[in-house]
PDB file of C-alpha atoms in Angstrom:
ATOM      1  CA  MET A 357     111.455 117.644  82.861  1.00  0.00           C
ATOM      2  CA  SER A 358     109.491 119.741  85.365  1.00  0.00           C
ATOM      3  CA  SER A 359     106.585 120.312  82.965  1.00  0.00           C
ATOM      4  CA  TYR A 360     106.245 116.570  82.336  1.00  0.00           C
ATOM      5  CA  ILE A 361     106.244 115.920  86.071  1.00  0.00           C
ATOM      6  CA  LEU A 362     103.410 118.433  86.568  1.00  0.00           C
ATOM      7  CA  ILE A 363     101.432 116.994  83.638  1.00  0.00           C
ATOM      8  CA  ALA A 364     101.893 113.468  84.995  1.00  0.00           C
ATOM      9  CA  PHE A 365     100.853 114.477  88.516  1.00  0.00           C
ATOM     10  CA  PHE A 366      97.719 116.435  87.629  1.00  0.00           C
ATOM     11  CA  THR A 367      96.575 114.013  84.928  1.00  0.00           C
ATOM     12  CA  SER A 368      96.688 111.059  87.323  1.00  0.00           C
ATOM     13  CA  LEU A 369      95.091 113.104  90.124  1.00  0.00           C
ATOM     14  CA  ILE A 370      92.199 114.252  87.915  1.00  0.00           C
ATOM     15  CA  ALA A 371      91.707 110.776  86.418  1.00  0.00           C
ATOM     16  CA  VAL A 372      91.346 109.147  89.838  1.00  0.00           C
ATOM     17  CA  THR A 373      89.162 111.996  91.134  1.00  0.00           C
ATOM     18  CA  TRP A 374      86.793 111.269  88.242  1.00  0.00           C
ATOM     19  CA  ILE A 375      86.730 107.457  88.370  1.00  0.00           C
ATOM     20  CA  HIS A 376      86.934 106.819  92.127  1.00  0.00           C
ATOM     21  CA  PRO A 377      83.280 107.701  92.919  1.00  0.00           C
ATOM     22  CA  LEU A 378      82.144 105.395  90.090  1.00  0.00           C
ATOM     23  CA  ILE A 379      84.185 102.492  91.479  1.00  0.00           C
ATOM     24  CA  VAL A 380      82.909 103.160  95.019  1.00  0.00           C
ATOM     25  CA  LYS A 381      79.324 103.069  93.689  1.00  0.00           C
ATOM     26  CA  ILE A 382      79.967  99.739  91.929  1.00  0.00           C
ATOM     27  CA  ALA A 383      81.578  98.284  95.076  1.00  0.00           C
ATOM     28  CA  ARG A 384      78.592  99.347  97.210  1.00  0.00           C
ATOM     29  CA  ASP A 385      76.011  98.115  94.691  1.00  0.00           C
ATOM     30  CA  LYS A 386      77.739  94.705  94.433  1.00  0.00           C
ATOM     31  CA  ASN A 387      78.498  94.570  98.184  1.00  0.00           C
ATOM     32  CA  ILE A 388      82.256  94.374  97.581  1.00  0.00           C
ATOM     33  CA  VAL A 389      83.167  95.876 100.944  1.00  0.00           C
ATOM     34  CA  ASP A 390      85.694  95.447 103.729  1.00  0.00           C
ATOM     35  CA  ASN A 391      83.710  94.536 106.828  1.00  0.00           C
ATOM     36  CA  PRO A 392      84.861  95.585 110.316  1.00  0.00           C
ATOM     37  CA  ASN A 393      86.841  93.033 112.332  1.00  0.00           C
ATOM     38  CA  THR A 394      89.372  92.953 115.167  1.00  0.00           C
ATOM     39  CA  ARG A 395      92.252  94.061 112.903  1.00  0.00           C
ATOM     40  CA  LYS A 396      90.405  97.033 111.403  1.00  0.00           C
ATOM     41  CA  LEU A 397      89.393 100.277 113.057  1.00  0.00           C
ATOM     42  CA  GLN A 398      86.412 101.170 110.891  1.00  0.00           C
ATOM     43  CA  SER A 399      82.977 100.732 112.438  1.00  0.00           C
ATOM     44  CA  ARG A 400      81.097 100.212 109.164  1.00  0.00           C
ATOM     45  CA  PRO A 401      81.722  98.373 105.867  1.00  0.00           C
ATOM     46  CA  ILE A 402      84.123 100.234 103.563  1.00  0.00           C
ATOM     47  CA  PRO A 403      83.939  99.793  99.742  1.00  0.00           C
ATOM     48  CA  VAL A 404      87.085  98.193  98.333  1.00  0.00           C
ATOM     49  CA  LEU A 405      88.483  98.121  94.764  1.00  0.00           C
ATOM     50  CA  GLY A 406      90.369 101.387  95.336  1.00  0.00           C
ATOM     51  CA  GLY A 407      93.400  99.778  93.700  1.00  0.00           C
ATOM     52  CA  MET A 408      91.518  99.824  90.402  1.00  0.00           C
ATOM     53  CA  ALA A 409      91.174 103.616  90.610  1.00  0.00           C
ATOM     54  CA  VAL A 410      94.863 104.028  91.497  1.00  0.00           C
ATOM     55  CA  PHE A 411      95.958 101.808  88.595  1.00  0.00           C
ATOM     56  CA  PHE A 412      93.648 103.734  86.223  1.00  0.00           C
ATOM     57  CA  GLY A 413      95.264 107.020  87.291  1.00  0.00           C
ATOM     58  CA  ILE A 414      98.765 105.618  86.850  1.00  0.00           C
ATOM     59  CA  ILE A 415      98.019 104.369  83.323  1.00  0.00           C
ATOM     60  CA  ILE A 416      96.340 107.633  82.259  1.00  0.00           C
ATOM     61  CA  GLY A 417      99.229 109.678  83.704  1.00  0.00           C
ATOM     62  CA  LEU A 418     101.795 107.530  81.889  1.00  0.00           C
ATOM     63  CA  ALA A 419      99.811 107.754  78.637  1.00  0.00           C
ATOM     64  CA  PHE A 420      99.772 111.562  78.745  1.00  0.00           C
ATOM     65  CA  THR A 421     103.560 111.706  79.139  1.00  0.00           C
ATOM     66  CA  SER A 422     104.512 108.662  77.043  1.00  0.00           C
ATOM     67  CA  ASN A 423     105.993 110.654  74.137  1.00  0.00           C
ATOM     68  CA  HIS A 424     108.568 112.270  76.419  1.00  0.00           C
ATOM     69  CA  SER A 425     109.251 109.780  79.201  1.00  0.00           C
ATOM     70  CA  ALA A 426     110.339 106.646  77.309  1.00  0.00           C
ATOM     71  CA  SER A 427     107.578 104.841  79.206  1.00  0.00           C
ATOM     72  CA  ILE A 428     107.981 101.801  76.929  1.00  0.00           C
ATOM     73  CA  SER A 429     110.797 100.838  79.319  1.00  0.00           C
ATOM     74  CA  LEU A 430     108.149 100.613  82.055  1.00  0.00           C
ATOM     75  CA  MET A 431     106.126  97.898  80.275  1.00  0.00           C
ATOM     76  CA  PRO A 432     107.368  95.009  82.494  1.00  0.00           C
ATOM     77  CA  ILE A 433     106.551  97.103  85.574  1.00  0.00           C
ATOM     78  CA  ILE A 434     103.086  97.949  84.231  1.00  0.00           C
ATOM     79  CA  ALA A 435     102.496  94.249  83.470  1.00  0.00           C
ATOM     80  CA  ALA A 436     103.546  93.364  87.040  1.00  0.00           C
ATOM     81  CA  MET A 437     101.232  96.067  88.432  1.00  0.00           C
ATOM     82  CA  LEU A 438      98.355  94.706  86.336  1.00  0.00           C
ATOM     83  CA  ILE A 439      98.910  91.196  87.706  1.00  0.00           C
ATOM     84  CA  MET A 440      99.098  92.559  91.269  1.00  0.00           C
ATOM     85  CA  LEU A 441      95.863  94.499  90.636  1.00  0.00           C
ATOM     86  CA  TYR A 442      94.226  91.254  89.533  1.00  0.00           C
ATOM     87  CA  ILE A 443      95.498  89.436  92.637  1.00  0.00           C
ATOM     88  CA  GLY A 444      94.342  92.253  94.938  1.00  0.00           C
ATOM     89  CA  THR A 445      90.926  92.502  93.302  1.00  0.00           C
ATOM     90  CA  MET A 446      90.421  88.737  93.474  1.00  0.00           C
ATOM     91  CA  ASP A 447      91.466  88.804  97.131  1.00  0.00           C
ATOM     92  CA  ASP A 448      88.963  91.608  97.840  1.00  0.00           C
ATOM     93  CA  ILE A 449      86.145  89.643  96.204  1.00  0.00           C
ATOM     94  CA  VAL A 450      86.814  85.987  97.097  1.00  0.00           C
ATOM     95  CA  ASN A 451      89.492  86.121  99.856  1.00  0.00           C
ATOM     96  CA  LEU A 452      92.390  84.211  98.302  1.00  0.00           C
ATOM     97  CA  SER A 453      94.367  81.945 100.601  1.00  0.00           C
ATOM     98  CA  ALA A 454      97.716  83.233 101.846  1.00  0.00           C
ATOM     99  CA  GLN A 455      99.498  80.426  99.993  1.00  0.00           C
ATOM    100  CA  LYS A 456      97.953  81.393  96.634  1.00  0.00           C
ATOM    101  CA  ARG A 457      98.792  85.060  97.204  1.00  0.00           C
ATOM    102  CA  PHE A 458     102.416  84.247  98.082  1.00  0.00           C
ATOM    103  CA  LEU A 459     102.851  82.068  95.005  1.00  0.00           C
ATOM    104  CA  MET A 460     101.357  84.732  92.720  1.00  0.00           C
ATOM    105  CA  GLU A 461     103.509  87.451  94.289  1.00  0.00           C
ATOM    106  CA  ILE A 462     106.656  85.355  93.833  1.00  0.00           C
ATOM    107  CA  GLY A 463     105.662  84.821  90.194  1.00  0.00           C
ATOM    108  CA  VAL A 464     105.314  88.579  89.648  1.00  0.00           C
ATOM    109  CA  ILE A 465     108.730  89.259  91.207  1.00  0.00           C
ATOM    110  CA  LEU A 466     110.319  86.539  89.048  1.00  0.00           C
ATOM    111  CA  LEU A 467     108.704  88.178  85.999  1.00  0.00           C
ATOM    112  CA  LEU A 468     110.447  91.477  86.824  1.00  0.00           C
ATOM    113  CA  ILE A 469     113.754  89.742  87.552  1.00  0.00           C
ATOM    114  CA  PHE A 470     113.893  87.768  84.318  1.00  0.00           C
ATOM    115  CA  THR A 471     112.309  90.282  81.916  1.00  0.00           C
ATOM    116  CA  ASN A 472     113.812  93.526  83.215  1.00  0.00           C
ATOM    117  CA  ASN A 473     116.753  92.316  85.322  1.00  0.00           C
ATOM    118  CA  MET A 474     115.289  94.106  88.348  1.00  0.00           C
ATOM    119  CA  LEU A 475     116.956  92.644  91.397  1.00  0.00           C
ATOM    120  CA  ILE A 476     118.931  93.611  94.468  1.00  0.00           C
ATOM    121  CA  ASP A 477     122.427  92.710  93.278  1.00  0.00           C
ATOM    122  CA  ASN A 478     124.541  95.528  94.701  1.00  0.00           C
ATOM    123  CA  PHE A 479     124.582  97.162  98.139  1.00  0.00           C
ATOM    124  CA  HIS A 480     127.057  99.839  96.941  1.00  0.00           C
ATOM    125  CA  GLY A 481     129.262  99.500 100.034  1.00  0.00           C
ATOM    126  CA  LEU A 482     126.457  99.386 102.625  1.00  0.00           C
ATOM    127  CA  TRP A 483     127.632  97.151 105.494  1.00  0.00           C
ATOM    128  CA  GLY A 484     130.808  96.601 103.465  1.00  0.00           C
ATOM    129  CA  VAL A 485     128.862  94.754 100.720  1.00  0.00           C
ATOM    130  CA  ASN A 486     129.080  95.637  97.038  1.00  0.00           C
ATOM    131  CA  GLU A 487     128.059  93.335  94.170  1.00  0.00           C
ATOM    132  CA  ILE A 488     126.445  90.032  95.085  1.00  0.00           C
ATOM    133  CA  SER A 489     125.959  86.942  92.931  1.00  0.00           C
ATOM    134  CA  ARG A 490     122.647  86.200  91.194  1.00  0.00           C
ATOM    135  CA  GLY A 491     122.351  83.038  93.291  1.00  0.00           C
ATOM    136  CA  ILE A 492     121.998  85.260  96.371  1.00  0.00           C
ATOM    137  CA  ALA A 493     120.410  88.284  94.671  1.00  0.00           C
ATOM    138  CA  ILE A 494     117.362  86.426  93.291  1.00  0.00           C
ATOM    139  CA  PRO A 495     116.135  84.915  96.608  1.00  0.00           C
ATOM    140  CA  LEU A 496     117.018  88.167  98.426  1.00  0.00           C
ATOM    141  CA  THR A 497     114.940  90.176  95.936  1.00  0.00           C
ATOM    142  CA  ILE A 498     111.998  87.773  96.236  1.00  0.00           C
ATOM    143  CA  PHE A 499     112.162  87.885 100.051  1.00  0.00           C
ATOM    144  CA  ALA A 500     112.377  91.705 100.162  1.00  0.00           C
ATOM    145  CA  ALA A 501     109.684  92.354  97.534  1.00  0.00           C
ATOM    146  CA  VAL A 502     107.171  89.853  98.927  1.00  0.00           C
ATOM    147  CA  GLY A 503     107.855  91.263 102.395  1.00  0.00           C
ATOM    148  CA  ILE A 504     107.155  94.817 101.231  1.00  0.00           C
ATOM    149  CA  ILE A 505     103.969  93.783  99.379  1.00  0.00           C
ATOM    150  CA  ASN A 506     102.571  92.024 102.443  1.00  0.00           C
ATOM    151  CA  SER A 507     103.636  94.698 104.928  1.00  0.00           C
ATOM    152  CA  ILE A 508     101.696  97.271 102.865  1.00  0.00           C
ATOM    153  CA  ASN A 509      98.741  94.876 102.797  1.00  0.00           C
ATOM    154  CA  LEU A 510      98.877  94.431 106.573  1.00  0.00           C
ATOM    155  CA  ILE A 511      98.736  98.166 107.340  1.00  0.00           C
ATOM    156  CA  ASP A 512      95.700  98.577 105.097  1.00  0.00           C
ATOM    157  CA  GLY A 513      93.349  98.101 108.057  1.00  0.00           C
ATOM    158  CA  VAL A 514      93.397 101.823 108.898  1.00  0.00           C
ATOM    159  CA  ASN A 515      91.905 104.158 106.290  1.00  0.00           C
ATOM    160  CA  GLY A 516      94.599 106.237 104.640  1.00  0.00           C
ATOM    161  CA  LEU A 517      97.569 104.595 106.376  1.00  0.00           C
ATOM    162  CA  SER A 518      98.873 102.463 103.509  1.00  0.00           C
ATOM    163  CA  SER A 519      98.139 105.100 100.864  1.00  0.00           C
ATOM    164  CA  GLY A 520      99.794 107.785 103.011  1.00  0.00           C
ATOM    165  CA  TYR A 521     102.859 105.595 103.476  1.00  0.00           C
ATOM    166  CA  CYS A 522     103.013 104.842  99.737  1.00  0.00           C
ATOM    167  CA  ILE A 523     102.687 108.560  98.892  1.00  0.00           C
ATOM    168  CA  LEU A 524     105.679 109.278 101.138  1.00  0.00           C
ATOM    169  CA  ALA A 525     107.714 106.362  99.717  1.00  0.00           C
ATOM    170  CA  SER A 526     106.903 107.310  96.099  1.00  0.00           C
ATOM    171  CA  THR A 527     107.870 110.935  96.774  1.00  0.00           C
ATOM    172  CA  ILE A 528     111.234 109.889  98.240  1.00  0.00           C
ATOM    173  CA  PHE A 529     111.912 107.496  95.354  1.00  0.00           C
ATOM    174  CA  GLY A 530     110.858 110.190  92.871  1.00  0.00           C
ATOM    175  CA  ILE A 531     113.368 112.649  94.343  1.00  0.00           C
ATOM    176  CA  PHE A 532     116.199 110.115  94.044  1.00  0.00           C
ATOM    177  CA  PHE A 533     115.189 109.245  90.470  1.00  0.00           C
ATOM    178  CA  TYR A 534     115.083 112.967  89.637  1.00  0.00           C
ATOM    179  CA  LEU A 535     118.600 113.448  91.024  1.00  0.00           C
ATOM    180  CA  THR A 536     119.874 110.590  88.835  1.00  0.00           C
ATOM    181  CA  ASP A 537     118.002 111.841  85.703  1.00  0.00           C
ATOM    182  CA  ASN A 538     115.885 108.680  85.407  1.00  0.00           C
ATOM    183  CA  LEU A 539     112.859 110.320  83.757  1.00  0.00           C
ATOM    184  CA  PRO A 540     110.691 107.186  83.249  1.00  0.00           C
ATOM    185  CA  MET A 541     110.957 106.293  86.940  1.00  0.00           C
ATOM    186  CA  VAL A 542     110.392 109.934  87.993  1.00  0.00           C
ATOM    187  CA  ILE A 543     107.164 109.904  85.968  1.00  0.00           C
ATOM    188  CA  LEU A 544     106.121 106.553  87.459  1.00  0.00           C
ATOM    189  CA  ALA A 545     106.726 107.865  90.991  1.00  0.00           C
ATOM    190  CA  THR A 546     104.848 111.084  90.168  1.00  0.00           C
ATOM    191  CA  VAL A 547     101.760 109.387  88.725  1.00  0.00           C
ATOM    192  CA  SER A 548     101.749 107.055  91.716  1.00  0.00           C
ATOM    193  CA  VAL A 549     101.667 110.034  94.101  1.00  0.00           C
ATOM    194  CA  GLY A 550      98.945 111.786  92.079  1.00  0.00           C
ATOM    195  CA  SER A 551      96.824 108.630  91.913  1.00  0.00           C
ATOM    196  CA  LEU A 552      97.210 107.783  95.592  1.00  0.00           C
ATOM    197  CA  ILE A 553      96.291 111.297  96.748  1.00  0.00           C
TER     198      ILE A 553
END
């Protein structure tokens, strides 16, 4: 498993290192930049579309380890990431309204719930709560996931803050997945770290 983790990490890291300057050049040439405002600390326009480079690295990393990581099980997650990339890119270019973003995000979460049964349906004894019904689990999952998506988006006003936070979160998740022998999710966490770095 360790060799696949290393392959996944370095493949995604190298892929993003190669493509990121090209995407930055395109963003500058087309004036797709994040301009300074009261919420942001930068003093000059910063090229956006970095999510495209991160997604590219994740896909390349998964492709290089697909024969050994059962990454076919990740297809619903990859589809959800692709939709979120589209939403984020559209927001960077045309500034989508908050309402449209929320509706699209809820749609993506529902996609994961109903195609891959990914939902918060068991607290495993935390606060004395174990299994919970789908009637509670579905809205709870939507609320939590949309909250996480938008909290990451809100801290994106400081260069490196959201990516640094996501590197830390992906590393922690990767360790837990490793301890439970969930190789596809270990690989996904690893390529996420490599791409974000």
